[in-house]
Every structure is written in structure tokens, then in C-alpha cells.
PDB file of C-alpha atoms and ligand atoms in Angstrom:
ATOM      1  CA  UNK X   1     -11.655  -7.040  -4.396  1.00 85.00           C
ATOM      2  CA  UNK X   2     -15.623  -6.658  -4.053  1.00 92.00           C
ATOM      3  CA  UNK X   3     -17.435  -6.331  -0.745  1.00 94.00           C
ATOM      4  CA  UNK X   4     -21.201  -7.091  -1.208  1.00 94.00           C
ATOM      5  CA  UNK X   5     -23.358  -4.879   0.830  1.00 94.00           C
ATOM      6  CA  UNK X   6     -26.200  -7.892   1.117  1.00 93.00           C
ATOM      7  CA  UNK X   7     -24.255 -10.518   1.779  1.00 94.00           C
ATOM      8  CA  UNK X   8     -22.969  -8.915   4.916  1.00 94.00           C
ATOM      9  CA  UNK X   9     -26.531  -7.614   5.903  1.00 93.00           C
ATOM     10  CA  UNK X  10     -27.486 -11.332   5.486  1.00 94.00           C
ATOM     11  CA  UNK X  11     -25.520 -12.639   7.990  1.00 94.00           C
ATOM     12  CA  UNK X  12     -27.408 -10.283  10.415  1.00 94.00           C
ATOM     13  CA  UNK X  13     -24.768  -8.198  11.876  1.00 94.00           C
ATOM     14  CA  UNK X  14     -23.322  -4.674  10.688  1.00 94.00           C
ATOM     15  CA  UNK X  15     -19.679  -5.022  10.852  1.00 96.00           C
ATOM     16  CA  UNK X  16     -17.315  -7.961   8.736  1.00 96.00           C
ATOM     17  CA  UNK X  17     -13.855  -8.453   9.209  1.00 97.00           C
ATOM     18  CA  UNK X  18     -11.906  -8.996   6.095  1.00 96.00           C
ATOM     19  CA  UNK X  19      -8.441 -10.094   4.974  1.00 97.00           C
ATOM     20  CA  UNK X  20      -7.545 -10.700   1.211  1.00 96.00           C
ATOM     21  CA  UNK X  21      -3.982 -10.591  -1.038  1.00 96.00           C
ATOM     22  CA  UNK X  22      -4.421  -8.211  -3.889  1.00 95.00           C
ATOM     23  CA  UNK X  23      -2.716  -8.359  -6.886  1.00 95.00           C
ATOM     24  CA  UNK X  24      -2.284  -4.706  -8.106  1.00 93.00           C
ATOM     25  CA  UNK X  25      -3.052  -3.696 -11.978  1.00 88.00           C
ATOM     26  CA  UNK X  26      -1.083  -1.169 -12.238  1.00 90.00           C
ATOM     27  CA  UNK X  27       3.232  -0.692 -11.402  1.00 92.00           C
ATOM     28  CA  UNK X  28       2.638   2.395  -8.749  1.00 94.00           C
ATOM     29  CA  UNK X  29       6.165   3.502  -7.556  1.00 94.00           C
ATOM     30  CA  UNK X  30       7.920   6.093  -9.216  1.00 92.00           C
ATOM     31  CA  UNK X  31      11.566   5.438  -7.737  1.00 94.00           C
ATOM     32  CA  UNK X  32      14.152   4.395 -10.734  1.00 92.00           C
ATOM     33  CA  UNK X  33      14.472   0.447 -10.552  1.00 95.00           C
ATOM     34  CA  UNK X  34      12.363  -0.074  -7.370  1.00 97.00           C
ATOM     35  CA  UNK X  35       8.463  -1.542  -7.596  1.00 97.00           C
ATOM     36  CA  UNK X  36       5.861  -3.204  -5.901  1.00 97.00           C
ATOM     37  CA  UNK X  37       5.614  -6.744  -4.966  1.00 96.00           C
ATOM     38  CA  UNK X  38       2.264  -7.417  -5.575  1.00 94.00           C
ATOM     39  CA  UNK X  39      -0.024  -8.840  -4.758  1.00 95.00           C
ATOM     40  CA  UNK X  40       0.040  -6.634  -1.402  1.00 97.00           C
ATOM     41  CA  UNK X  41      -2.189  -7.725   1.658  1.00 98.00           C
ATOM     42  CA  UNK X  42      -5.194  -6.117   3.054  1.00 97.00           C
ATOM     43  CA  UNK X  43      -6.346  -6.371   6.150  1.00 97.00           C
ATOM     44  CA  UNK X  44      -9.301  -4.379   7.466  1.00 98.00           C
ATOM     45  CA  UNK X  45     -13.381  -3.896   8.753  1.00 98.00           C
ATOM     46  CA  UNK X  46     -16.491  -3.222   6.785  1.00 97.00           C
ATOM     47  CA  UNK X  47     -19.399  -1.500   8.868  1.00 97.00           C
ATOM     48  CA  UNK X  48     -22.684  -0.835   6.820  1.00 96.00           C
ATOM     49  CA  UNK X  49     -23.850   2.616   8.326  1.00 95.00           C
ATOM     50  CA  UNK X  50     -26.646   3.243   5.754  1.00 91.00           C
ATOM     51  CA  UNK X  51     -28.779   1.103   3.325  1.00 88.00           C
ATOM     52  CA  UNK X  52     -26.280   1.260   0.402  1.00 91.00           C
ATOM     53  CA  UNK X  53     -23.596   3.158   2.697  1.00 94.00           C
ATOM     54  CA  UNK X  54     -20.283   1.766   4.674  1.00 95.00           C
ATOM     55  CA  UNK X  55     -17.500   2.494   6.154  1.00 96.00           C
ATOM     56  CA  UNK X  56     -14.152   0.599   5.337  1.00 97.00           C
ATOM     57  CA  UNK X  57     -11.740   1.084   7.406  1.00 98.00           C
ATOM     58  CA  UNK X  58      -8.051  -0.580   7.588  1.00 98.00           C
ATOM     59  CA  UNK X  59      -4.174  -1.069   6.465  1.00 98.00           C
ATOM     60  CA  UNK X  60      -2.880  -2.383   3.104  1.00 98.00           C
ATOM     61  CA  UNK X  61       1.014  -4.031   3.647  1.00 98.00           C
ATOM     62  CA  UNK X  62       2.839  -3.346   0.568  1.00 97.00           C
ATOM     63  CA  UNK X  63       6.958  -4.095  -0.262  1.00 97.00           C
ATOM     64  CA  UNK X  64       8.929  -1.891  -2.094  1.00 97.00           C
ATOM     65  CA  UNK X  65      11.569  -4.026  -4.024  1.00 98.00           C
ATOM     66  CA  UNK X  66      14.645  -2.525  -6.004  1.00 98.00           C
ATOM     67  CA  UNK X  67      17.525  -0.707  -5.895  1.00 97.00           C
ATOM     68  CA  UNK X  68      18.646   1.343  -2.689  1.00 97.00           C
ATOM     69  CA  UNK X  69      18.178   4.858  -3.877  1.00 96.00           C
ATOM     70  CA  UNK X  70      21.560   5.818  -2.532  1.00 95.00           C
ATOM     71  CA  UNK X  71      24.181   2.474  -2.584  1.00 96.00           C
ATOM     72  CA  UNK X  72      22.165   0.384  -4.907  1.00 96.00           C
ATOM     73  CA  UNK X  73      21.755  -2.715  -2.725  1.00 96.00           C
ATOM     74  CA  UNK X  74      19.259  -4.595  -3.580  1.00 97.00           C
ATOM     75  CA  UNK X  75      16.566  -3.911  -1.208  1.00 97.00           C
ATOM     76  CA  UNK X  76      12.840  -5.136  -0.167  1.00 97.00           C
ATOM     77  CA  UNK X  77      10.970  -3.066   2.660  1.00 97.00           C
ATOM     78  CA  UNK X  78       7.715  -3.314   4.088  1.00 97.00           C
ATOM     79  CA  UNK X  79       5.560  -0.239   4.123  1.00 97.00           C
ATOM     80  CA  UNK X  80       2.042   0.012   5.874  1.00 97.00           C
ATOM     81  CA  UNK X  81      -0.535   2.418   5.058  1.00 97.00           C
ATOM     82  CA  UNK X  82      -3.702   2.701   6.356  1.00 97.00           C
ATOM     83  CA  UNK X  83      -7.261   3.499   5.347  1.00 97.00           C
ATOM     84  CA  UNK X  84     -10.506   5.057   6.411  1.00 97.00           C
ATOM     85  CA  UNK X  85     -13.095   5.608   3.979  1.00 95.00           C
ATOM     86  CA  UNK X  86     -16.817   6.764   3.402  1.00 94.00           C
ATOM     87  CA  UNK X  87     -18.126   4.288   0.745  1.00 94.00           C
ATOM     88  CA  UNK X  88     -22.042   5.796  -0.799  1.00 92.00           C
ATOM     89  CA  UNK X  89     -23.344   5.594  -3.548  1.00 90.00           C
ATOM     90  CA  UNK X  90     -22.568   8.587  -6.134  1.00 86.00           C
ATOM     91  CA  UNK X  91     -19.338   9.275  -4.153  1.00 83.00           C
ATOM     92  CA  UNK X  92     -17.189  11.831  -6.253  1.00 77.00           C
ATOM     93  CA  UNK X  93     -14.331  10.266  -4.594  1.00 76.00           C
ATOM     94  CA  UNK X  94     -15.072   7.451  -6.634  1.00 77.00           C
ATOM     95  CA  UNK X  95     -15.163   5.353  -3.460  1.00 88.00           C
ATOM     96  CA  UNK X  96     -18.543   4.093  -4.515  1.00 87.00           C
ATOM     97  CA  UNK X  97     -21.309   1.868  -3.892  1.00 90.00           C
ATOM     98  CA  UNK X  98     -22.410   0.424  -6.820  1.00 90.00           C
ATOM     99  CA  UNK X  99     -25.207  -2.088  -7.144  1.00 91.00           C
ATOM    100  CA  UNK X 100     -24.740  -2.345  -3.202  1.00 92.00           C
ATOM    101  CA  UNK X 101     -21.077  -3.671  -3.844  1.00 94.00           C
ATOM    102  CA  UNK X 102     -18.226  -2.145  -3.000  1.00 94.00           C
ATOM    103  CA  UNK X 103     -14.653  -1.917  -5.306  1.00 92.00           C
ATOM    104  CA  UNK X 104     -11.790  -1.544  -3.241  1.00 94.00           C
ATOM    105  CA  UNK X 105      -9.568  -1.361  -5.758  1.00 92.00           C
ATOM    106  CA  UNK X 106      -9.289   2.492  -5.891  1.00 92.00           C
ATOM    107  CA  UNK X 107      -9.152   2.519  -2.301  1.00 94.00           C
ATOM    108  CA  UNK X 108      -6.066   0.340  -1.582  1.00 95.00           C
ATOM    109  CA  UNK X 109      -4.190   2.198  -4.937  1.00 94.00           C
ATOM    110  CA  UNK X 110      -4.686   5.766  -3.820  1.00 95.00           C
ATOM    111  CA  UNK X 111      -3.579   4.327   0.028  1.00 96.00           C
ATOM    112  CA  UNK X 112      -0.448   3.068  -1.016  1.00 96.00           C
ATOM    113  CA  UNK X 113       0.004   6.247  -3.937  1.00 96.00           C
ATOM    114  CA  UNK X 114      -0.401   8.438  -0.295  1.00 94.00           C
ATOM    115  CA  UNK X 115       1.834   6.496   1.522  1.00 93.00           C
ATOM    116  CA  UNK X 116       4.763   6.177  -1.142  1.00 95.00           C
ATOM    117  CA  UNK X 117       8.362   7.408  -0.138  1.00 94.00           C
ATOM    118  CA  UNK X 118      10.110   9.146  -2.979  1.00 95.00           C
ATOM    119  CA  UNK X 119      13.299   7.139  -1.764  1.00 96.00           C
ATOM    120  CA  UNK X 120      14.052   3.202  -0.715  1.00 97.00           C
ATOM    121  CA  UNK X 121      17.007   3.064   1.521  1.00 96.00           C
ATOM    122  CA  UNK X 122      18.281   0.036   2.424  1.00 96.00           C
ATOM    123  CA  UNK X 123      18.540   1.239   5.820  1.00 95.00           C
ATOM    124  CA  UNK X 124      17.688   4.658   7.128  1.00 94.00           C
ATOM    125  CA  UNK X 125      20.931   6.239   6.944  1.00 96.00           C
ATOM    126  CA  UNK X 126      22.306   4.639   4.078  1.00 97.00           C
ATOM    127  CA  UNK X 127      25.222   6.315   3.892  1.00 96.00           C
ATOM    128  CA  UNK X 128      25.076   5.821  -0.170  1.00 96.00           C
ATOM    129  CA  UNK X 129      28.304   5.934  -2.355  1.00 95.00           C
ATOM    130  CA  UNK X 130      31.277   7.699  -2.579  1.00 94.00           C
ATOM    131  CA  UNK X 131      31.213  10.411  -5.209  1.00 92.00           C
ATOM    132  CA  UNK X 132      34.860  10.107  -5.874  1.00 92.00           C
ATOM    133  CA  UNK X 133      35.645   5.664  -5.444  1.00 92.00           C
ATOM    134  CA  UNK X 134      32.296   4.724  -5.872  1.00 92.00           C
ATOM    135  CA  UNK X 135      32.729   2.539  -2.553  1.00 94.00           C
ATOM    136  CA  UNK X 136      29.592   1.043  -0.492  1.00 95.00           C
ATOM    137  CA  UNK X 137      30.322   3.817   2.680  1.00 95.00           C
ATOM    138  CA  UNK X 138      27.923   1.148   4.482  1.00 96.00           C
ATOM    139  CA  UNK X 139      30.900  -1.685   3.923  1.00 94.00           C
ATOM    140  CA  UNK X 140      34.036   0.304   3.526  1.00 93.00           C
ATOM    141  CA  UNK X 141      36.131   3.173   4.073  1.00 90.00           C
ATOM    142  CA  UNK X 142      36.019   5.631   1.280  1.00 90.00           C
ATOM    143  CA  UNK X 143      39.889   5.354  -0.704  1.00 83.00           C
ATOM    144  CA  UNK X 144      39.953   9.008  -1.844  1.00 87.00           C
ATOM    145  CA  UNK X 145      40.496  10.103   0.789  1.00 63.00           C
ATOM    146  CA  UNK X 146      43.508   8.457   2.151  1.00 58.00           C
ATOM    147  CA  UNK X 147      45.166   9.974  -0.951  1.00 53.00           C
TER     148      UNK X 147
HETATM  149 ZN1   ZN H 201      21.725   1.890   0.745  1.00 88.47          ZN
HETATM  150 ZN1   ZN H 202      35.951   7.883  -2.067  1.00 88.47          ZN
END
């Protein structure tokens, strides 16, 4: 997704809203069986602050989609991570302005990298499976122990 530093000047203000559905290039989680829907929506404001300098600022809305780390339900959640960058020209962030455009692609990617759980539960105190049965504990009463 490119934001063009002219267009926005052109329409004589400083500041655009802007709301797009990204499609991401890369599979970012790192959880076994779970990954990202994509594309992933972002949602957020552009202020110029310089001649070839802005500030982005906003939330991408991402869904992790898989298997509950714990019971192995299938699971989607929504996450939301939010953003607030310095966008210039020569940035060594790499949050750059290049030919007064603006790539957000390494900006929503390294939001949602910062934002990643290590886990997807299916609820937050999945109580998982038992070690001994192999029951759902979320559905049933472990057998074991009875015994
Ligand atoms: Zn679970
Ligand atoms: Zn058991």
C-alpha cells in the first residue's frame, strides 16, 4: 500500500484519513498450524509534517487462524495492533519516503511481528488436554482420573 506525499498536499490540507485491506507477502506467525488470514485491514491517518516527511499513525486488524495451542480446536481470533511512525526520507528504520511516496508495507509487517502472541487459545483459559485421556477438559471430565 503506497501513500503519495503530493497527492495529499494537492488536496490542500495536511492530514488524510485512510482505510485499505492488505494482502500480506509473507506467512508471519510462528505458532505450529496457526497463520494469518490475510489480507488484514488497516485503518489509520497520514499527517505530512515536513516537505518529504509524515507521520502515519494507526491500527492494522489481523486474525490468527489454526489450531488452539493447547486443545487443538480449530480457532480464528482477532488481534489489533497499532502503529505510530516517523516516515523521512533516508529513515534507517526503513520507514521511508521515497520519491515523496510512502510503503507501508514494512510498517503494517513489523506491527503485527510486535504484536504476535506465541500462543492461540481458543479461549483464554483453555484448559487444553488431558495428558493421560487426551479429553477436551473444555467439554469433558478428564476419565483418568475416576480410575
Ligand atoms: Zn483450546
Ligand atoms: Zn485424563
Amino acid at each position: 500500500m503506497i501513500l503519495d506525499i503530493r497527492a495529499i498536499r494537492r488536496t490542500g490540507k495536511d492530514q488524510q484519513d485512510f482505510y485499505f485491506e492488505y494482502a500480506l507477502e509473507q506467512e508471519l506467525s510462528d505458532i505450529p498450524n496457526v497463520k494469518v488470514l490475510s489480507p488484514v485491514k488497516v485503518n489509520g491517518t497520514i499527517t505530512l509534517t515536513g516537505t518529504h516527511e509524515a507521520f502515519v499513525e494507526g491500527e492494522v486488524i489481523f486474525t490468527l487462524s489454526g489450531e488452539c495451542t493447547k486443545c487443538l480446536t480449530e480457532t480464528n481470533r482477532e488481534y489489533v495492533s497499532e502503529f505510530a511512525e516517523e516516515v523521512f526520507e533516508g529513515n534507517a528504520e526503513g520507514y521511508s519516503v521515497v520519491n515523496d511516496r510512502i510503503d507501508l508495507s514494512k510498517i503494517i509487517t513489523d506491527a503485527i511481528l510486535i504484536n504476535m502472541p506465541v500462543t492461540l487459545l481458543c479461549i483464554d483459559d483453555c484448559k487444553g488436554l488431558c495428558a493421560g485421556c487426551g479429553v477436551n477438559l473444555n467439554d469433558e471430565q478428564c476419565k483418568c482420573k475416576n480410575k
